[in-house]
Coordinates of C-alpha atoms (C1' of nucleotides) in Angstrom, one line a residue:
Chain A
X358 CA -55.4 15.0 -31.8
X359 CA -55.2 14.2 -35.6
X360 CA -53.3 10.8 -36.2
X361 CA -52.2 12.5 -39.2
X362 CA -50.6 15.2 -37.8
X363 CA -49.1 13.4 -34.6
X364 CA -46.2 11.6 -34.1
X365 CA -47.0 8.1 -33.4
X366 CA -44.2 5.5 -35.0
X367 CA -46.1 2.2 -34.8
X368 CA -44.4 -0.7 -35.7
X369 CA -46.1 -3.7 -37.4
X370 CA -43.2 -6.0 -36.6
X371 CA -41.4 -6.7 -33.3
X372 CA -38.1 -5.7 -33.0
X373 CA -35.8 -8.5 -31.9
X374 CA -34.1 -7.1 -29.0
X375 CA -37.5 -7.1 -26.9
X376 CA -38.3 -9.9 -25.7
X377 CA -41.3 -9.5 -23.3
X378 CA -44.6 -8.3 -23.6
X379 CA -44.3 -4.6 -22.1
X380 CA -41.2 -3.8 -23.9
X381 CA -42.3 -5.5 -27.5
X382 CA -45.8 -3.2 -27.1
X383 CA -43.8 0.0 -26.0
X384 CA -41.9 -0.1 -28.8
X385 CA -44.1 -0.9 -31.3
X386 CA -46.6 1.2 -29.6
X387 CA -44.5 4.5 -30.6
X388 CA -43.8 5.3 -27.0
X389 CA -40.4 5.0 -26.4
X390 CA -37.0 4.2 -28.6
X391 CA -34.0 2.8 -27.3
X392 CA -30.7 4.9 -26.7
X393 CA -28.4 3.1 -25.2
X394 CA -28.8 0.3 -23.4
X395 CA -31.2 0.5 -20.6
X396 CA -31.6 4.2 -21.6
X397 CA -34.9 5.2 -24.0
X398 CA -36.2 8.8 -25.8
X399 CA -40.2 8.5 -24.5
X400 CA -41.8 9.7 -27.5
X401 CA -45.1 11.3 -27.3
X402 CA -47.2 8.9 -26.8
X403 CA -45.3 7.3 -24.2
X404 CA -44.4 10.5 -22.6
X405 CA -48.0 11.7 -22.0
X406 CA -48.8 8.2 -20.3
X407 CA -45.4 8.8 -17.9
X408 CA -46.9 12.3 -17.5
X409 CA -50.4 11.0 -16.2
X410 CA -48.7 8.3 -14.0
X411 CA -46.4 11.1 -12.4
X412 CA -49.4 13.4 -11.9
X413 CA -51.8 11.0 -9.9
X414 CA -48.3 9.9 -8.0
X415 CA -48.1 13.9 -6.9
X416 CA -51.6 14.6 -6.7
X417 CA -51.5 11.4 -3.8
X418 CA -48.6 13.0 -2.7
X419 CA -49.7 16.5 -2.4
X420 CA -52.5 15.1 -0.5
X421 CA -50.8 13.9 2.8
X422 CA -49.3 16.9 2.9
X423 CA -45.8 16.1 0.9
X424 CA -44.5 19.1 -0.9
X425 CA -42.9 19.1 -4.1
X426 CA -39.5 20.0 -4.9
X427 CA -37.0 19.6 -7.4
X428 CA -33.1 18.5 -6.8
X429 CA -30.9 18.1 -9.4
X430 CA -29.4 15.1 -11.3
X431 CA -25.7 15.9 -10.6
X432 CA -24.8 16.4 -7.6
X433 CA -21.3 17.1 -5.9
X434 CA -19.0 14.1 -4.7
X435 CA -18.3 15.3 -1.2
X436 CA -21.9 15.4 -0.4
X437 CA -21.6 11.4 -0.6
X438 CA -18.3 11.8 0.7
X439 CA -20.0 13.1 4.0
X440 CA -22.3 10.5 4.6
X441 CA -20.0 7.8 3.3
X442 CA -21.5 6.6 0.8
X443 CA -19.3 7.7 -2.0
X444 CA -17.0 4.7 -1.4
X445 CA -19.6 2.2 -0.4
X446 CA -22.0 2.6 -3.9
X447 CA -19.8 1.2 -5.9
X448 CA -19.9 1.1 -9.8
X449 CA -23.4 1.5 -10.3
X450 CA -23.2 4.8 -9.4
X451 CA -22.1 6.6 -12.4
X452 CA -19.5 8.7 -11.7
X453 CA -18.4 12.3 -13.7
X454 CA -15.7 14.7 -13.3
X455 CA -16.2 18.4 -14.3
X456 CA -13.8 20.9 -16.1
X457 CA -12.4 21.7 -12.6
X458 CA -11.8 18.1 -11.7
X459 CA -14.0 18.2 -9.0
X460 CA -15.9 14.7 -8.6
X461 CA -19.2 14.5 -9.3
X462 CA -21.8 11.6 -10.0
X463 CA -25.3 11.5 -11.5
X464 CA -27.8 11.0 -8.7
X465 CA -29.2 7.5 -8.3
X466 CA -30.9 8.6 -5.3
X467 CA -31.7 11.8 -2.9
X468 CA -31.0 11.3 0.5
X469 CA -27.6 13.3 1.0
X470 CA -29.2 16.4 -1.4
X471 CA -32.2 16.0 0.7
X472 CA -30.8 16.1 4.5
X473 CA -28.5 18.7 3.6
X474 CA -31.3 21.0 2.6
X475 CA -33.2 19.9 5.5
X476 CA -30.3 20.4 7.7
X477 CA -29.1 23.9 6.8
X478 CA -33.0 25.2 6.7
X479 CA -35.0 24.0 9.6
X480 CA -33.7 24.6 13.5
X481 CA -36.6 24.3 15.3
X482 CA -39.1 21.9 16.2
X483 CA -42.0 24.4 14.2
X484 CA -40.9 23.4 11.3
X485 CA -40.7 19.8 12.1
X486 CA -42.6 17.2 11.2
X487 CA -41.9 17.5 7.1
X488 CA -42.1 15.5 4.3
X489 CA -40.9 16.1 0.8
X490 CA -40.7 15.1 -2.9
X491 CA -39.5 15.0 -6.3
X492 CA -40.3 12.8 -9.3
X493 CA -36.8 13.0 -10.5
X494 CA -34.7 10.9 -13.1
X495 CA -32.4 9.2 -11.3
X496 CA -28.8 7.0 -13.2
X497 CA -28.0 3.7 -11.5
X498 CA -25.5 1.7 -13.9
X499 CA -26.9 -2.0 -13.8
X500 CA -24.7 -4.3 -15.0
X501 CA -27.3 -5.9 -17.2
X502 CA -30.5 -3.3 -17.6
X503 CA -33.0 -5.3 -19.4
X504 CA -37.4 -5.6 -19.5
X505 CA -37.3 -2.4 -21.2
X506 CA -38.3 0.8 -19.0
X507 CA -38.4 -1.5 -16.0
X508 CA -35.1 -2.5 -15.5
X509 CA -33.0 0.6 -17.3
X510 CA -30.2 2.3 -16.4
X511 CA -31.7 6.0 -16.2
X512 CA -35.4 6.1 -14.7
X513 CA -37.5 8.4 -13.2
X514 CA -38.8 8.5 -9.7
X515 CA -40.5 9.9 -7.0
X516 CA -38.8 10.3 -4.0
X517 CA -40.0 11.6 -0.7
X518 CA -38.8 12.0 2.6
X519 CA -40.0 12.4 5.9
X520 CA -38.4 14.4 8.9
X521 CA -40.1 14.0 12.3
X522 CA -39.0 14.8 16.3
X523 CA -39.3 11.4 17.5
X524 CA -40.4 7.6 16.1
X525 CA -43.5 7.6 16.9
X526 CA -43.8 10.7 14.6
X527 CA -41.5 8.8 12.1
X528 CA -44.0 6.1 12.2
X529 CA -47.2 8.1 11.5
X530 CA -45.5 9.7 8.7
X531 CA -44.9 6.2 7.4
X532 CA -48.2 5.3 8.3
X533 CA -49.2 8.1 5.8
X534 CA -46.8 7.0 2.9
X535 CA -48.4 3.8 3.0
X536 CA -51.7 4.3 2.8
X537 CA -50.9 7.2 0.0
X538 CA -49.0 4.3 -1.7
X539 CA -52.5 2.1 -1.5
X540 CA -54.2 4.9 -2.9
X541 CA -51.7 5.5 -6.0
X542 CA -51.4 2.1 -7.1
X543 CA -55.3 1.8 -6.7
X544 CA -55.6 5.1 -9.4
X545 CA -53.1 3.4 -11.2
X546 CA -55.6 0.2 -12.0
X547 CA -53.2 -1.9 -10.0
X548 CA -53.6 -4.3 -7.1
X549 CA -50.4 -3.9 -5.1
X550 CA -49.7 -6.0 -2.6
X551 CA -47.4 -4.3 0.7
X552 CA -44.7 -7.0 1.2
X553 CA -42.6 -7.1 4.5
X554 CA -39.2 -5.9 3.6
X555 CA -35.9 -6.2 4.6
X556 CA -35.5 -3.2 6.7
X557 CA -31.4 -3.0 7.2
X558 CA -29.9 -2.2 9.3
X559 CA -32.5 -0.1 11.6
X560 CA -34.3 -3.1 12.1
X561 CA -38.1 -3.2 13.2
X562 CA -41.4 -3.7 10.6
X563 CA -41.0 -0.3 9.0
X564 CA -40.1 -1.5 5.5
X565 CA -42.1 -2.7 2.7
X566 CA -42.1 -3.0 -1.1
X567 CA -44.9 -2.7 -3.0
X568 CA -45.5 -5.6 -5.7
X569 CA -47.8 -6.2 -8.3
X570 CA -48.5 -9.5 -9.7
X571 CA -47.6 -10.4 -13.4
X572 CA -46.3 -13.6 -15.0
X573 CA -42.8 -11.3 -16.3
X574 CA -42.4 -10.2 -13.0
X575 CA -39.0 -10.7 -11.4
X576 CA -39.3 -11.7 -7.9
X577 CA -41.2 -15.0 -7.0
X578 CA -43.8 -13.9 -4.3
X579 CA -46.4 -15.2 -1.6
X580 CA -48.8 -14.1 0.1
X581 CA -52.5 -14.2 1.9
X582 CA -55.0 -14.6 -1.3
X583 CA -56.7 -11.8 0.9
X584 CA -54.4 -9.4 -0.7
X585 CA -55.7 -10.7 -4.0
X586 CA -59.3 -11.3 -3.3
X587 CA -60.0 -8.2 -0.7
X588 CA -59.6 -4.6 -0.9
X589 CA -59.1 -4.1 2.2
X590 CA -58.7 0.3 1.2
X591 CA -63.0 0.3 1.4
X592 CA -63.5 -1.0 4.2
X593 CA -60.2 0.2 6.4
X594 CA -61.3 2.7 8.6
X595 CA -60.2 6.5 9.2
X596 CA -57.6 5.7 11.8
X597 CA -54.0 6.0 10.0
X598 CA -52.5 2.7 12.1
X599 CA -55.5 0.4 12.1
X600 CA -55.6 0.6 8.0
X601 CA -51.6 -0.4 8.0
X602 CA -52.6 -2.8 10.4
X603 CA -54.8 -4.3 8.2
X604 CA -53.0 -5.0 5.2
X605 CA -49.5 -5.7 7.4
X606 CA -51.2 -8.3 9.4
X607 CA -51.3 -10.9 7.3
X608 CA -48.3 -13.2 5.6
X609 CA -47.0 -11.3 2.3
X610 CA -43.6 -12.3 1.4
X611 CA -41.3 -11.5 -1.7
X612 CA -39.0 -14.8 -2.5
X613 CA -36.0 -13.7 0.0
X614 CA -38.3 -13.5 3.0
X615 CA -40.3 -16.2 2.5
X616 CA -41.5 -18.5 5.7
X617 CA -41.8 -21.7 4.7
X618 CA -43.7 -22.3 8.0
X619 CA -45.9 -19.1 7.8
X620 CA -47.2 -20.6 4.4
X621 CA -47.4 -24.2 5.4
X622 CA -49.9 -22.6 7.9
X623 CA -52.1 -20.9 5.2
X624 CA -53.1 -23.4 3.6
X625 CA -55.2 -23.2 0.6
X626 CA -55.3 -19.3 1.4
X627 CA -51.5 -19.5 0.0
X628 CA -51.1 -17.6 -3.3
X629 CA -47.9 -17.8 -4.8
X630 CA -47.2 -15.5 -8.0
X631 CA -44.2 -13.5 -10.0
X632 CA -44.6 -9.8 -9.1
X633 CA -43.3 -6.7 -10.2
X634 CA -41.3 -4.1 -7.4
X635 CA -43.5 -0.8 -7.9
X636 CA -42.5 1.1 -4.4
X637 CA -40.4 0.6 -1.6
X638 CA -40.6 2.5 1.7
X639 CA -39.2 2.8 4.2
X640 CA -37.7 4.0 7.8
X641 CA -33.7 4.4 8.4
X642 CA -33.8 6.6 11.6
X643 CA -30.7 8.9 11.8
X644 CA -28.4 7.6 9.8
X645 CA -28.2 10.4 7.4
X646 CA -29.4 13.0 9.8
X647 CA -26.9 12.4 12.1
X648 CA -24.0 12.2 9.4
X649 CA -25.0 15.6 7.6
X650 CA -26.2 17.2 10.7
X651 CA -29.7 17.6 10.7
X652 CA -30.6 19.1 14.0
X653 CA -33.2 20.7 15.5
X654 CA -34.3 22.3 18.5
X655 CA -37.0 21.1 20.6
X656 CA -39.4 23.1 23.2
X657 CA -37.3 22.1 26.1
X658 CA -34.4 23.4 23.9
X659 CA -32.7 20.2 23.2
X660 CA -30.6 19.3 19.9
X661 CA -32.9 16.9 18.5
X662 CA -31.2 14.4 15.2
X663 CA -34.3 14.4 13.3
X664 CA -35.6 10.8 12.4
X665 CA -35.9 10.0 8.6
X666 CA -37.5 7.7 5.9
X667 CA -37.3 7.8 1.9
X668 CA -40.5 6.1 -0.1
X669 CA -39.8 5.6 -3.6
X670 CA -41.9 5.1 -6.7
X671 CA -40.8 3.8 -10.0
X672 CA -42.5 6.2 -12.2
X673 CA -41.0 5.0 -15.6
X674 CA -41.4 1.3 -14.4
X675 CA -44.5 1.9 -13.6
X676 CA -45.4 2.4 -17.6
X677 CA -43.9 -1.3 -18.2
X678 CA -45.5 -2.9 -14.9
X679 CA -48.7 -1.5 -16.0
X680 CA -48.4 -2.8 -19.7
X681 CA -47.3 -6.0 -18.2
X682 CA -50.5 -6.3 -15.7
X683 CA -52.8 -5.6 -18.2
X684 CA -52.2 -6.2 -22.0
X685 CA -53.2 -9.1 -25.0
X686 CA -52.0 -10.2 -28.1
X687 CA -52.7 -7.5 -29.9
X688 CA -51.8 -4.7 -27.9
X689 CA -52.0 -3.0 -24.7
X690 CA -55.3 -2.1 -22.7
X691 CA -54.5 0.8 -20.6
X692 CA -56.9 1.8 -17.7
X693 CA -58.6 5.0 -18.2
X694 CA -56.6 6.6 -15.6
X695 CA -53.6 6.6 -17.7
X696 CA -54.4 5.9 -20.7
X697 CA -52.8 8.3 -23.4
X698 CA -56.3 9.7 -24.9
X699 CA -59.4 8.1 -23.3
X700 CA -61.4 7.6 -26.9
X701 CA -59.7 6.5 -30.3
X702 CA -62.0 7.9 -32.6
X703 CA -61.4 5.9 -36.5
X704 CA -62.5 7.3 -39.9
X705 CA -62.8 4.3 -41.8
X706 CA -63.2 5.7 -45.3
X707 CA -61.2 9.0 -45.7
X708 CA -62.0 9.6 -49.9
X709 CA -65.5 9.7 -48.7
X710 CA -67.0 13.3 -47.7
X711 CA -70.1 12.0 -45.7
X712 CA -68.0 9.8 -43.6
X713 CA -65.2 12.7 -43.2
X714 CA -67.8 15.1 -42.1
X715 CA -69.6 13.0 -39.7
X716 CA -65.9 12.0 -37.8
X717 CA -65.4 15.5 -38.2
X718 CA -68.7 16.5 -36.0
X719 CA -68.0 13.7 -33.8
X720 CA -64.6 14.4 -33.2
X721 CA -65.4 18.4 -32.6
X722 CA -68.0 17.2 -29.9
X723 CA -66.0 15.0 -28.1
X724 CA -63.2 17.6 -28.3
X725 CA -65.7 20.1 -27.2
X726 CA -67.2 17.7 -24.1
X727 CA -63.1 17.7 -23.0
X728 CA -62.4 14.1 -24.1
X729 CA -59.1 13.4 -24.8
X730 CA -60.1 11.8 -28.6
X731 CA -57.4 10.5 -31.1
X732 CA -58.6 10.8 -34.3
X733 CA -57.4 8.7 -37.0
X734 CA -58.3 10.7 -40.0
X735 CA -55.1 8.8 -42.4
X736 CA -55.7 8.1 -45.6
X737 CA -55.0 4.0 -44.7
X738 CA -57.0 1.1 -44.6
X739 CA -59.7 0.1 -41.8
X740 CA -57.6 -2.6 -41.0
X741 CA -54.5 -1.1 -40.1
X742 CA -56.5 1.6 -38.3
X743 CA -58.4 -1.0 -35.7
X744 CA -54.7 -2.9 -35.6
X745 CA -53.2 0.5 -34.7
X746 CA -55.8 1.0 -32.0
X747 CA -56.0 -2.0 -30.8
X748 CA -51.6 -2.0 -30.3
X749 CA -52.3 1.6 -28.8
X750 CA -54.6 0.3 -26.3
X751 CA -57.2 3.5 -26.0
X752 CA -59.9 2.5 -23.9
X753 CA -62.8 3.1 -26.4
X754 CA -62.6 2.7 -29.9
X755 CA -65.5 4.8 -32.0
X756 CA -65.3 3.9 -35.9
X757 CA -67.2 5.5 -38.6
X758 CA -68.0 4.4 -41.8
X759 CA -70.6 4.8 -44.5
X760 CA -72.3 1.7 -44.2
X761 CA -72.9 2.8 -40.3
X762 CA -73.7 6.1 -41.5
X763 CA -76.3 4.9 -43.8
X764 CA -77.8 3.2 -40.8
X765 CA -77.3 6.4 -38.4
X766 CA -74.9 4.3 -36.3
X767 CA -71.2 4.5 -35.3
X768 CA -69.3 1.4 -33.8
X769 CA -67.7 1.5 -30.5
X770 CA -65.8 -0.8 -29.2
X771 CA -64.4 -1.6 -25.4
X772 CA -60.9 -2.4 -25.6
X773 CA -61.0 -4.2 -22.3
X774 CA -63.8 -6.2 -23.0
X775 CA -63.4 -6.6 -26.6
X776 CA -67.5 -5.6 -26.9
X777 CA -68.8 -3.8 -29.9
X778 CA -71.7 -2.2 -30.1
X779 CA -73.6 -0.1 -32.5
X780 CA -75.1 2.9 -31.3
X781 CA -76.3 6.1 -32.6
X782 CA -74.2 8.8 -31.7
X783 CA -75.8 10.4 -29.1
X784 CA -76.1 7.0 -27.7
X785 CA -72.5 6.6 -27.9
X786 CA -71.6 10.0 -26.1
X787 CA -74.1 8.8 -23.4
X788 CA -72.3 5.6 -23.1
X789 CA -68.8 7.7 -22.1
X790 CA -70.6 10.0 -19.8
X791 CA -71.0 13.1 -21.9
Chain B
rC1023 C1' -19.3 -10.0 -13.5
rG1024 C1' -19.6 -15.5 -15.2
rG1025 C1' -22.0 -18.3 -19.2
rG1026 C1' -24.5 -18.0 -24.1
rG1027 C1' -26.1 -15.5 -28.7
rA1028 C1' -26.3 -11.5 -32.4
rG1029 C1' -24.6 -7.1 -35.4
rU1030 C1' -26.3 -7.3 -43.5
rG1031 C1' -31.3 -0.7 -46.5
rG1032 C1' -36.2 2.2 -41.4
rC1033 C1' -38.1 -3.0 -39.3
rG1034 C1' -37.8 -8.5 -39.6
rC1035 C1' -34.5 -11.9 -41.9
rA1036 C1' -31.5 -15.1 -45.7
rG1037 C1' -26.6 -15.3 -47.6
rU1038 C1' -21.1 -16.8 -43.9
rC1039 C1' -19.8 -23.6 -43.2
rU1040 C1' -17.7 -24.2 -49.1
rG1041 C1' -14.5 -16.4 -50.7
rG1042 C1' -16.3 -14.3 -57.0
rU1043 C1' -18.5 -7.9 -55.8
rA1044 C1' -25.6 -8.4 -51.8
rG1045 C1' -31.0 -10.7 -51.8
rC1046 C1' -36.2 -11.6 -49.7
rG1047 C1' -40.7 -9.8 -46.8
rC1048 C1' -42.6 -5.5 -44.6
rA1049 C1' -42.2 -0.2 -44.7
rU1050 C1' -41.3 4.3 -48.1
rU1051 C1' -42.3 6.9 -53.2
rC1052 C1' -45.1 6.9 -57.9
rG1053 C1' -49.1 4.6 -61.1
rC1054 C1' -53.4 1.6 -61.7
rU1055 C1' -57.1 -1.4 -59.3
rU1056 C1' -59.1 -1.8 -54.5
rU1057 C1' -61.4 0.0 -50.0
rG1058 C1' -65.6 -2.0 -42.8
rG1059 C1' -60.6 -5.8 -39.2
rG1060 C1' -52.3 -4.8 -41.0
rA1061 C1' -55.2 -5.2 -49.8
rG1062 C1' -53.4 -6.6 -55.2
rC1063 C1' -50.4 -5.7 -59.5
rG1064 C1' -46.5 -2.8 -61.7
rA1065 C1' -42.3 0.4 -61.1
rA1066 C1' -38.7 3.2 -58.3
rG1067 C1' -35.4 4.8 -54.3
rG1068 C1' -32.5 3.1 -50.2
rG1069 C1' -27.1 -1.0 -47.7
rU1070 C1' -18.7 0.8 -48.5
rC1071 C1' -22.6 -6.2 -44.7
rG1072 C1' -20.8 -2.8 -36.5
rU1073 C1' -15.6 -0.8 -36.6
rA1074 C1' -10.2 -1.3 -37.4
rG1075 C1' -6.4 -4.2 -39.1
rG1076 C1' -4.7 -8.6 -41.8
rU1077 C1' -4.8 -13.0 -45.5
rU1078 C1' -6.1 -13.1 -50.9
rC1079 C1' -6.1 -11.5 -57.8
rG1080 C1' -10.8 -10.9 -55.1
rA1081 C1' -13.8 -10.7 -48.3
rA1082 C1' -20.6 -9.9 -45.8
rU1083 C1' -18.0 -14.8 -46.0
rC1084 C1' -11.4 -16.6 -43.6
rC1085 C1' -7.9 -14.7 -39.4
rU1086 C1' -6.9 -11.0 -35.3
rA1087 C1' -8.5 -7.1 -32.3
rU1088 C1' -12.2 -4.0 -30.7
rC1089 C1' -17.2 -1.7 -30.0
rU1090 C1' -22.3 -2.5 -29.4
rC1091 C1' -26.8 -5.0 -28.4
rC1092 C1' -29.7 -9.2 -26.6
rC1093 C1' -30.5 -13.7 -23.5
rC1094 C1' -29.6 -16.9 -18.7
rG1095 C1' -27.6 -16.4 -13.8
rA1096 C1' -25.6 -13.4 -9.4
rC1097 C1' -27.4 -7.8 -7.9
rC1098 C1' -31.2 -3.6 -7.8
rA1099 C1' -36.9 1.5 -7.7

RNA sequence: CGGGGAGUGGCGCAGUCUGGUAGCGCAUUCGCUUUGGGAGCGAAGGGUCGUAGGUUCGAAUCCUAUCUCCCCGACCA
């Protein structure tokens, strides 16, 4: 992509309503603008990082054998009415009336849509076990949305949901979830921690948020230093329960379940941090199934209310809780996995032709070897190019200029590491694998 | 929802206390000089000061109401 052509807003100075890091870069990144408040446009930039976030999410997803689906954002008040939530959400579910005046309310969550669909679709035990998703946007009305994307009002999400005969299969499929969770987040470039949850009202260990640590992150946290030090995903082996095992076994607590006893016990293996809520899973049993009537037939032919759970992902947070894990002061540092183009590539002196033809080559090659290059081919100074670059966080950073040329060397830079290196260009392919 | 703060060109701010008809930096446009880590000089365009009432000869400034946004807390993916 040509800078010049694209739309990419950057901001030299920080808008005063942000106030931290993820939502100061965002915005002066170009990825997203403020609507209302906790509401945001995701402008291109910001969208195609929310796009490669949502497609590792489903491709993790699609894996265990959870299958895509979409359900709308509205949805009809006596849906909610039937499993009585309608009266219990309260006023952060933002409610709508259509030209009819027939109640309706904008989603800020799937179960009712879900088990409904379930329930008037599957009658057999066949078809059962299931699980199902959608990365959806979702409208819960906080009364004070704030941190940017990570705290708004309208977010998207993935949702799934699990249908199974029984609890022990309830369990595997949770068992399933939560290694699929381990293996997102790890994608993602983040170290989440599973944290024992509260679980409601079913009760039992089957409930657990994901966190990841970052100083901005709202709820105080402690764990085993295992969880920071270990990953635990290489060496867990194939079998589903002995991997959860592993990384449910030891203490992990987020601040309203902490054990002052549990840690007292640990020691100096006690790690205590701010974290960030990036999933939450868990197991509820029947209590929609039973409500909306999701019944199946078993082999003996027995009615059979089908046990549930829901495991949600915070796609749009995700974009913040990211930016907040892994950032400096003079931009964000996205890991490759996300990041919006893998290779900034900067034309440092556009009035001269050697130097434009040489970014020009480069550019076509990389373009060619299917690496996702912005090129920065404005007629602007070298300085606000690298600051640009730097705010934009691309993982490498290839500049070209006539004094490099002359030398038959480009510069490429590691945003991560901050190392610069001159290299020849073939040199500088090899070093990004091409 | 309790407590606090703020709305003035696209962005960041000053001016408000003590009323006199709006200013600075950045950005934008043009010109010249520059050109390898957010350049310099000169010029230009752009704001009915959140909105609505009121006081006054005169309101960004004083009074009243209202809307919006932000921060701290309680609540949530």
């Amino acid at each position: 992509m040509r800078l010049s052509a694209y739309f990419l807003p950057t901001l030299k100075e920080t808008p005063t309503e942000a106030k931290i890091s993820s939502h100061r870069l965002m915005l002066r990144a170009g990825m997203i603008r403020q609507s209302s408040a906790g509401i945001y446009s995701w402008l291109p930039l910001g969208l195609k990082v929310l796009n490669k976030i949502g497609e590792i999410v489903r491709e993790e997803q699609d894996a265990i054998g959870c299958h895509e689906m979409l359900m709308p954002t509205i949805q009809p008040a006596d849906l909610w009415r039937d499993s009585g939530r309608y009266d219990d959400y309260g006023p952060e579910m933002l409610r709508i009336r259509d030209r009819h005046d027939r109640d309706m309310l904008y989603g800020p969550t799937n179960e009712e849509q879900i088990t409904e669909i379930f329930a008037g679709s599957v009658k057999s035990y066949r078809d059962v076990p299931q699980m199902l998703y959608h990365i959806q946007w979702k409208f819960r009305d906080e009364v004070r949305p704030r941190f940017g994307v990570m705290r708004g009002r309208e977010f998207l999400m993935k949702d799934a949901y699990s249908f199974d005969m029984d609890f022990d299969g309830a369990r595997n499929s949770y068992n399933k979830m939560f290694v699929a969770y381990l293996k997102t987040y790890e994608r993602l470039g983040l170290k989440a921690i599973p944290m024992a949850a509260d679980p409601g009202p079913i009760g039992g260990d089957m409930s657990h948020e994901f966190m990841i640590l970052a100083d901005t992150g709202e709820s105080e946290i402690a764990c085993h230093k295992g969880f920071v030090d270990n990953d635990w995903l290489e060496t867990a082996g194939d079998d589903l329960q002995t991997t959860v095992d592993t990384f449910t076994e030891k203490y992990a607590a987020t601040d309203e379940k902490r054990d002052t006893d549990a840690e007292a016990a640990l020691g100096d293996d006690l790690v205590t941090a701010r974290a960030i809520e990036v999933g939450h899973i868990f197991y509820f049993g029947k209590k929609y199934s039973e409500k909306l009537g999701a019944i199946v037939t078993d082999s003996d032919g027995n009615n059979i209310t089908v046990e549930m759970g829901s495991y949600g992902i915070g796609v749009s947070r995700l974009v913040g809780a990211i930016i907040e894990a892994s950032h400096d002061e003079a931009g964000i540092i996205w890991p490759d996995s996300v990041a919006p183009f893998r290779v900034g590539l900067i034309n440092l002196k556009v009035s001269d032709d050697e130097c434009v033809t040489a970014c020009d080559d480069l550019y076509a090659r990389l373009t060619t070897a299917g690496i996702d290059t912005l090129y920065d081919d404005r007629d602007t100074r070298a300085g606000a190019k690298f600051a640009d670059m730097d705010l934009i966080g691309l993982p490498w950073q290839l500049a070209i200029g006539p004094r490099g040329i002359k030398n038959g060397v480009i510069e490429v830079k590691n945003r991560k590491t901050g190392e610069r290196q001159e290299l020849s260009v073939d040199d500088a392919m090899n070093l990004l694998g091409v």
